[in-house]
Amino acid sequence: MGECQHDHGPDGHAHMAAHNHAHDGHAAHGHTGHDHDGHEGDSHNHAGHDCGHDHGHGGLFGHHHVHTPASYGRAFAIGIALNLVYVIGEAAWGVRSHALSLLADAGHNLSDVLALGAAWLAEALSRRAPTTNFTYGLRRSSILAALGNAIALLVVTGGIMWEAVLRLIHPHPVAGVAVMVVAGIGIVVNGATALLFASGGRKDLNLHGAFLHMASDAVMSLAVVAGGGVILLTGWLRIDPVICLVVSLSIILATWSLLRDSLDMALDRVPRGIDPAQVAAFLRTLPGVCDLHDLHIWPISTTETALTVHLVRDARESGHPAEGLLNLAARELDARFGIVHPTFQIETLSDADSCILASAHTI
């Protein structure tokens, strides 16, 4: 049989083998398998949600295949519209009352609109069908949007903390009731927008980023109202920056997990909640499989996980996969681990010995 002649990478697989494509968003080839002379021992299968299994499993941030419902497009539109109206009103009020703090907050809320727009764009791009050059489509854009949202939220919060420190040193008078009224409206607008993404944020890191961004602003607005009320009652100006610092620290702690998870996804880390050792142990229980190597598991979007592996079968087998083996493996990987885009290469023991990817140190 000789060495495994293939080009292996997360963006595409060109195995010289029989293969079957039936996965999400990819056009079927019009045939379920075809033999190539001189490669009887190899079999390559892409199996996805056309294998007759359900994708409604639980999980968080891409552990299971969950296409974002179309209604989230409407949620993004509503959220952006609400925040734009709020920004325009806040800026107008700031200009009219000469309140610099309101103008600064209007600029901050404008960043919320941009963050929502980026998340919406990524959600739309992730639905694009695969092309010759982008073989997984643009699904990874949802990961990049979540990472960008986390970085932006940390940068903005850092700027707010810096301003709070300066106000601790040099207290500024607060525009009292006017600021409290505007902040109160901000609680409603930001809180309502956050609720639009609350359910989707449990399973999609991109939506979670949008939710966290808006929820953080709602909490910050609540802190402004509370601080303004205490100032009106006591006259202690430093309470405003103190509350701001406490809330900012809580936002950083909440955002840290978003930054960590999105960075992990961008670096192709095995999604949290999937144990590679358990996946390997399951694959070894498949009929006729005596060993495996070159196992890779990585996220292709904030809601989808892919896998590639070389399965080694005993030479006494015919060299072809057992009846239904690949579809069985695909169904079980989805049901057990939420892996929805598996790719298998079948090898005999002699093939495995000479496979250039058999070493654990070879990618």
Short mmCIF file of C-alpha atoms in Angstrom, two decimals:
data_model
loop_
_atom_site.label_atom_id
_atom_site.label_comp_id
_atom_site.label_asym_id
_atom_site.label_seq_id
_atom_site.Cartn_x
_atom_site.Cartn_y
_atom_site.Cartn_z
CA MET A 1 0.00 0.00 0.00
CA GLY A 2 2.88 2.41 0.68
CA GLU A 3 2.69 5.70 2.53
CA CYS A 4 -0.48 7.70 3.13
CA GLN A 5 -0.56 10.07 0.17
CA HIS A 6 -2.66 13.03 1.29
CA ASP A 7 -2.60 16.69 2.08
CA HIS A 8 -3.85 17.09 5.62
CA GLY A 9 -4.87 20.35 7.21
CA PRO A 10 -7.81 21.96 8.96
CA ASP A 11 -8.89 23.84 5.87
CA GLY A 12 -9.19 20.92 3.56
CA HIS A 13 -8.35 17.27 2.97
CA ALA A 14 -7.21 15.79 -0.29
CA HIS A 15 -6.98 12.07 0.48
CA MET A 16 -6.49 9.67 -2.41
CA ALA A 17 -9.43 7.61 -1.28
CA ALA A 18 -13.08 6.73 -1.63
CA HIS A 19 -15.13 9.44 0.00
CA ASN A 20 -18.64 10.50 0.78
CA HIS A 21 -19.73 14.10 1.34
CA ALA A 22 -22.99 14.72 3.14
CA HIS A 23 -22.31 17.53 5.54
CA ASP A 24 -23.68 20.93 6.28
CA GLY A 25 -23.53 23.50 3.58
CA HIS A 26 -21.44 21.36 1.23
CA ALA A 27 -22.86 20.29 -2.11
CA ALA A 28 -23.20 16.54 -2.56
CA HIS A 29 -20.99 15.00 -5.19
CA GLY A 30 -23.77 12.99 -6.76
CA HIS A 31 -22.10 9.75 -5.70
CA THR A 32 -21.54 8.23 -2.33
CA GLY A 33 -18.24 6.56 -2.98
CA HIS A 34 -15.80 5.70 -5.67
CA ASP A 35 -12.70 3.55 -5.73
CA HIS A 36 -9.34 4.71 -6.97
CA ASP A 37 -6.97 2.15 -8.35
CA GLY A 38 -4.16 1.35 -6.00
CA HIS A 39 -5.90 2.77 -2.90
CA GLU A 40 -8.34 0.10 -1.83
CA GLY A 41 -7.27 0.39 1.78
CA ASP A 42 -8.17 4.05 2.17
CA SER A 43 -11.63 5.40 2.74
CA HIS A 44 -12.49 9.01 3.40
CA ASN A 45 -15.82 10.15 4.76
CA HIS A 46 -17.18 13.58 5.56
CA ALA A 47 -20.30 13.01 7.61
CA GLY A 48 -22.60 15.68 8.89
CA HIS A 49 -26.21 16.31 9.71
CA ASP A 50 -27.61 14.41 6.73
CA CYS A 51 -26.67 11.14 8.45
CA GLY A 52 -30.08 10.97 10.07
CA HIS A 53 -29.29 12.24 13.54
CA ASP A 54 -30.50 15.03 15.75
CA HIS A 55 -28.41 18.10 16.58
CA GLY A 56 -30.44 19.27 19.49
CA HIS A 57 -27.91 18.32 22.14
CA GLY A 58 -26.94 20.61 24.94
CA GLY A 59 -23.59 22.23 25.26
CA LEU A 60 -21.83 25.55 25.45
CA PHE A 61 -19.92 27.59 22.91
CA GLY A 62 -19.59 25.29 19.96
CA HIS A 63 -19.54 21.89 21.59
CA HIS A 64 -22.66 21.00 19.64
CA HIS A 65 -23.94 21.84 16.22
CA VAL A 66 -26.47 24.62 16.68
CA HIS A 67 -27.25 26.88 13.74
CA THR A 68 -28.20 30.33 14.98
CA PRO A 69 -31.92 30.92 14.31
CA ALA A 70 -32.79 33.51 11.66
CA SER A 71 -34.59 35.54 14.36
CA TYR A 72 -31.24 36.75 15.69
CA GLY A 73 -30.89 38.92 12.60
CA ARG A 74 -33.98 40.74 13.79
CA ALA A 75 -32.55 40.86 17.32
CA PHE A 76 -29.40 42.54 16.03
CA ALA A 77 -31.46 45.03 14.00
CA ILE A 78 -33.62 45.92 17.01
CA GLY A 79 -30.60 46.22 19.31
CA ILE A 80 -28.69 48.47 16.92
CA ALA A 81 -31.76 50.67 16.29
CA LEU A 82 -32.44 51.08 20.02
CA ASN A 83 -28.85 52.00 20.78
CA LEU A 84 -28.55 54.41 17.86
CA VAL A 85 -31.63 56.30 19.04
CA TYR A 86 -30.21 56.36 22.56
CA VAL A 87 -26.80 57.62 21.36
CA ILE A 88 -28.36 60.41 19.30
CA GLY A 89 -30.61 61.47 22.18
CA GLU A 90 -27.78 61.34 24.72
CA ALA A 91 -25.44 63.37 22.49
CA ALA A 92 -28.15 65.98 21.84
CA TRP A 93 -28.90 66.25 25.56
CA GLY A 94 -25.18 66.55 26.31
CA VAL A 95 -24.72 69.38 23.82
CA ARG A 96 -27.79 71.22 25.08
CA SER A 97 -26.83 70.93 28.78
CA HIS A 98 -23.07 71.30 28.16
CA ALA A 99 -22.53 67.99 30.01
CA LEU A 100 -19.20 66.58 28.90
CA SER A 101 -19.85 63.31 30.76
CA LEU A 102 -22.97 62.67 28.67
CA LEU A 103 -21.08 63.33 25.44
CA ALA A 104 -18.34 60.92 26.54
CA ASP A 105 -20.91 58.27 27.42
CA ALA A 106 -22.58 58.78 24.04
CA GLY A 107 -19.25 57.98 22.40
CA HIS A 108 -18.98 54.86 24.56
CA ASN A 109 -22.46 53.75 23.57
CA LEU A 110 -21.59 54.30 19.94
CA SER A 111 -18.93 51.61 20.42
CA ASP A 112 -21.77 49.32 21.51
CA VAL A 113 -23.49 49.90 18.18
CA LEU A 114 -20.27 49.05 16.35
CA ALA A 115 -19.82 45.91 18.48
CA LEU A 116 -23.35 44.76 17.70
CA GLY A 117 -22.76 45.49 14.02
CA ALA A 118 -19.56 43.42 14.01
CA ALA A 119 -21.30 40.51 15.73
CA TRP A 120 -24.21 40.70 13.27
CA LEU A 121 -21.85 40.78 10.30
CA ALA A 122 -19.99 37.74 11.64
CA GLU A 123 -23.26 35.89 12.22
CA ALA A 124 -24.28 36.59 8.63
CA LEU A 125 -20.87 35.66 7.20
CA SER A 126 -20.87 32.37 9.11
CA ARG A 127 -23.95 31.34 7.11
CA ARG A 128 -22.17 31.79 3.77
CA ALA A 129 -21.82 28.60 1.75
CA PRO A 130 -18.32 27.12 1.36
CA THR A 131 -16.32 28.05 -1.74
CA THR A 132 -13.28 26.62 -3.47
CA ASN A 133 -10.96 28.93 -1.54
CA PHE A 134 -12.91 29.01 1.73
CA THR A 135 -13.73 25.33 2.11
CA TYR A 136 -15.43 25.85 5.49
CA GLY A 137 -17.18 28.99 4.34
CA LEU A 138 -16.62 31.99 6.63
CA ARG A 139 -17.67 30.28 9.84
CA ARG A 140 -14.52 31.36 11.67
CA SER A 141 -15.64 35.00 11.41
CA SER A 142 -17.91 34.34 14.42
CA ILE A 143 -14.81 33.41 16.46
CA LEU A 144 -12.98 36.55 15.36
CA ALA A 145 -16.01 38.71 16.23
CA ALA A 146 -16.21 37.21 19.73
CA LEU A 147 -12.48 37.81 20.23
CA GLY A 148 -12.79 41.38 18.95
CA ASN A 149 -15.76 42.02 21.22
CA ALA A 150 -13.82 40.79 24.26
CA ILE A 151 -10.79 42.96 23.45
CA ALA A 152 -12.94 46.03 22.77
CA LEU A 153 -14.86 45.57 26.02
CA LEU A 154 -11.63 45.28 28.03
CA VAL A 155 -10.10 48.35 26.34
CA VAL A 156 -13.21 50.47 26.91
CA THR A 157 -13.49 49.32 30.52
CA GLY A 158 -9.82 50.12 31.05
CA GLY A 159 -10.43 53.65 29.77
CA ILE A 160 -13.37 54.07 32.14
CA MET A 161 -11.23 52.88 35.07
CA TRP A 162 -8.52 55.38 34.17
CA GLU A 163 -11.06 58.19 34.17
CA ALA A 164 -12.41 56.94 37.50
CA VAL A 165 -8.94 57.06 39.05
CA LEU A 166 -8.46 60.62 37.83
CA ARG A 167 -11.81 61.60 39.37
CA LEU A 168 -10.78 60.02 42.67
CA ILE A 169 -7.78 62.32 42.70
CA HIS A 170 -9.64 65.36 41.37
CA PRO A 171 -13.38 65.00 42.10
CA HIS A 172 -15.71 66.56 39.55
CA PRO A 173 -19.26 67.75 40.21
CA VAL A 174 -21.87 65.44 38.70
CA ALA A 175 -24.78 66.84 36.72
CA GLY A 176 -27.12 65.18 39.21
CA VAL A 177 -30.64 64.47 38.06
CA ALA A 178 -29.94 64.88 34.33
CA VAL A 179 -27.21 62.24 34.39
CA MET A 180 -29.37 59.89 36.47
CA VAL A 181 -32.26 60.20 34.01
CA VAL A 182 -30.06 59.49 31.00
CA ALA A 183 -28.38 56.58 32.80
CA GLY A 184 -31.80 55.22 33.75
CA ILE A 185 -32.81 55.21 30.09
CA GLY A 186 -29.51 53.46 29.38
CA ILE A 187 -30.42 50.68 31.82
CA VAL A 188 -33.62 50.03 29.89
CA VAL A 189 -32.03 50.22 26.43
CA ASN A 190 -28.93 48.18 27.22
CA GLY A 191 -30.80 45.71 29.40
CA ALA A 192 -33.47 45.11 26.75
CA THR A 193 -30.79 44.65 24.09
CA ALA A 194 -28.89 42.18 26.28
CA LEU A 195 -32.06 40.13 26.79
CA LEU A 196 -32.37 39.73 23.01
CA PHE A 197 -29.19 37.64 23.06
CA ALA A 198 -29.49 35.98 26.47
CA SER A 199 -30.71 32.59 25.23
CA GLY A 200 -28.43 32.40 22.19
CA GLY A 201 -25.45 33.47 24.29
CA ARG A 202 -25.58 30.17 26.18
CA LYS A 203 -24.54 28.20 23.09
CA ASP A 204 -22.86 30.69 20.76
CA LEU A 205 -19.75 32.57 21.89
CA ASN A 206 -20.37 35.34 19.33
CA LEU A 207 -23.86 35.98 20.73
CA HIS A 208 -22.46 35.69 24.25
CA GLY A 209 -20.03 38.49 23.41
CA ALA A 210 -22.89 40.71 22.24
CA PHE A 211 -24.89 39.84 25.37
CA LEU A 212 -21.97 40.54 27.70
CA HIS A 213 -21.21 43.87 26.02
CA MET A 214 -24.78 45.13 26.47
CA ALA A 215 -25.27 43.63 29.94
CA SER A 216 -22.06 45.29 31.13
CA ASP A 217 -23.29 48.66 29.95
CA ALA A 218 -26.62 48.13 31.70
CA VAL A 219 -24.79 47.40 34.96
CA MET A 220 -22.56 50.45 34.45
CA SER A 221 -25.64 52.64 33.89
CA LEU A 222 -27.15 51.22 37.08
CA ALA A 223 -23.97 52.17 38.93
CA VAL A 224 -24.21 55.72 37.56
CA VAL A 225 -27.78 56.05 38.83
CA ALA A 226 -26.83 54.67 42.24
CA GLY A 227 -23.79 56.92 42.48
CA GLY A 228 -25.79 59.97 41.42
CA GLY A 229 -28.40 59.23 44.08
CA VAL A 230 -25.79 58.90 46.82
CA ILE A 231 -24.13 62.16 45.71
CA LEU A 232 -27.45 64.00 45.84
CA LEU A 233 -28.06 62.69 49.38
CA THR A 234 -24.57 63.04 50.83
CA GLY A 235 -22.64 65.39 48.54
CA TRP A 236 -19.68 62.96 48.53
CA LEU A 237 -18.36 63.28 44.96
CA ARG A 238 -15.84 60.43 45.22
CA ILE A 239 -18.59 57.80 45.52
CA ASP A 240 -19.14 57.98 41.75
CA PRO A 241 -15.60 56.88 40.73
CA VAL A 242 -15.49 54.31 43.55
CA ILE A 243 -18.64 52.61 42.29
CA CYS A 244 -17.31 52.88 38.74
CA LEU A 245 -14.09 51.07 39.69
CA VAL A 246 -15.94 48.27 41.47
CA VAL A 247 -18.29 47.71 38.53
CA SER A 248 -15.40 47.89 36.04
CA LEU A 249 -13.49 45.19 37.90
CA SER A 250 -16.57 42.94 37.86
CA ILE A 251 -16.91 43.52 34.09
CA ILE A 252 -13.26 42.58 33.55
CA LEU A 253 -13.76 39.36 35.52
CA ALA A 254 -16.86 38.52 33.47
CA THR A 255 -15.12 39.37 30.19
CA TRP A 256 -12.03 37.31 30.96
CA SER A 257 -13.79 34.02 30.18
CA LEU A 258 -15.03 35.45 26.85
CA LEU A 259 -11.48 36.50 25.95
CA ARG A 260 -10.04 33.14 27.00
CA ASP A 261 -12.62 31.05 25.15
CA SER A 262 -12.53 33.11 21.96
CA LEU A 263 -8.71 33.13 21.93
CA ASP A 264 -8.70 29.36 22.47
CA MET A 265 -11.04 28.94 19.50
CA ALA A 266 -8.93 31.24 17.33
CA LEU A 267 -5.89 29.06 18.15
CA ASP A 268 -7.79 25.82 17.34
CA ARG A 269 -7.80 24.53 20.91
CA VAL A 270 -9.98 21.48 21.53
CA PRO A 271 -13.33 23.00 22.61
CA ARG A 272 -13.97 22.99 26.33
CA GLY A 273 -16.19 20.11 27.35
CA ILE A 274 -14.61 17.68 24.87
CA ASP A 275 -12.00 15.29 26.26
CA PRO A 276 -9.71 14.07 23.45
CA ALA A 277 -8.84 10.96 25.45
CA GLN A 278 -12.52 10.01 25.66
CA VAL A 279 -12.95 10.63 21.93
CA ALA A 280 -9.95 8.40 21.16
CA ALA A 281 -11.24 5.71 23.53
CA PHE A 282 -14.62 5.71 21.78
CA LEU A 283 -13.09 5.51 18.30
CA ARG A 284 -11.08 2.46 19.39
CA THR A 285 -14.34 0.67 20.22
CA LEU A 286 -15.59 0.91 16.62
CA PRO A 287 -15.95 -2.44 14.80
CA GLY A 288 -12.65 -3.60 13.35
CA VAL A 289 -10.66 -0.59 14.59
CA CYS A 290 -7.49 -1.70 16.37
CA ASP A 291 -5.68 1.63 16.62
CA LEU A 292 -5.74 5.27 15.52
CA HIS A 293 -3.42 8.23 15.05
CA ASP A 294 -3.30 11.81 13.79
CA LEU A 295 -6.39 12.79 15.79
CA HIS A 296 -7.26 16.49 15.55
CA ILE A 297 -10.28 18.23 17.10
CA TRP A 298 -10.90 21.95 16.59
CA PRO A 299 -13.70 24.55 16.31
CA ILE A 300 -14.63 25.78 12.84
CA SER A 301 -17.07 28.34 14.28
CA THR A 302 -18.50 29.34 17.64
CA THR A 303 -21.12 26.58 17.25
CA GLU A 304 -19.43 23.81 15.25
CA THR A 305 -16.60 21.38 15.93
CA ALA A 306 -14.59 19.33 13.44
CA LEU A 307 -12.43 16.22 13.73
CA THR A 308 -9.94 14.35 11.55
CA VAL A 309 -8.41 10.98 12.39
CA HIS A 310 -6.68 7.98 10.83
CA LEU A 311 -8.44 4.76 11.88
CA VAL A 312 -6.31 1.61 11.67
CA ARG A 313 -8.05 -1.70 10.90
CA ASP A 314 -6.72 -5.23 11.09
CA ALA A 315 -5.26 -6.50 7.80
CA ARG A 316 -7.54 -9.52 8.01
CA GLU A 317 -10.41 -7.17 7.26
CA SER A 318 -11.21 -6.59 3.60
CA GLY A 319 -9.55 -3.19 3.70
CA HIS A 320 -12.90 -1.47 3.23
CA PRO A 321 -14.88 0.04 6.11
CA ALA A 322 -17.37 -2.27 7.77
CA GLU A 323 -20.96 -1.76 6.67
CA GLY A 324 -22.17 1.55 8.11
CA LEU A 325 -18.98 2.09 10.14
CA LEU A 326 -18.33 5.67 9.10
CA ASN A 327 -21.93 6.83 9.51
CA LEU A 328 -22.06 5.06 12.89
CA ALA A 329 -18.91 6.87 13.96
CA ALA A 330 -20.27 10.21 12.75
CA ARG A 331 -23.59 9.79 14.54
CA GLU A 332 -21.94 8.78 17.80
CA LEU A 333 -19.37 11.58 17.70
CA ASP A 334 -22.22 14.06 17.37
CA ALA A 335 -24.37 12.45 20.06
CA ARG A 336 -21.54 11.90 22.56
CA PHE A 337 -19.26 14.88 21.97
CA GLY A 338 -21.06 17.37 19.69
CA ILE A 339 -18.49 16.87 16.90
CA VAL A 340 -20.44 17.48 13.70
CA HIS A 341 -17.81 17.55 10.96
CA PRO A 342 -15.73 14.35 11.23
CA THR A 343 -13.30 13.19 8.55
CA PHE A 344 -11.92 9.65 8.66
CA GLN A 345 -9.09 7.95 6.85
CA ILE A 346 -9.06 4.16 7.02
CA GLU A 347 -5.69 2.41 7.02
CA THR A 348 -4.42 -1.15 7.45
CA LEU A 349 -1.68 -1.96 9.95
CA SER A 350 0.94 -1.97 7.20
CA ASP A 351 -0.25 1.45 6.01
CA ALA A 352 -0.12 2.81 9.55
CA ASP A 353 3.50 1.69 9.98
CA SER A 354 4.60 3.77 6.99
CA CYS A 355 2.16 6.69 7.37
CA ILE A 356 4.04 9.97 7.46
CA LEU A 357 1.55 11.30 10.04
CA ALA A 358 1.73 8.35 12.43
CA SER A 359 4.08 10.13 14.82
CA ALA A 360 2.39 12.03 17.64
CA HIS A 361 4.81 14.89 17.01
CA THR A 362 3.76 15.31 13.37
CA ILE A 363 0.92 17.66 12.54
#
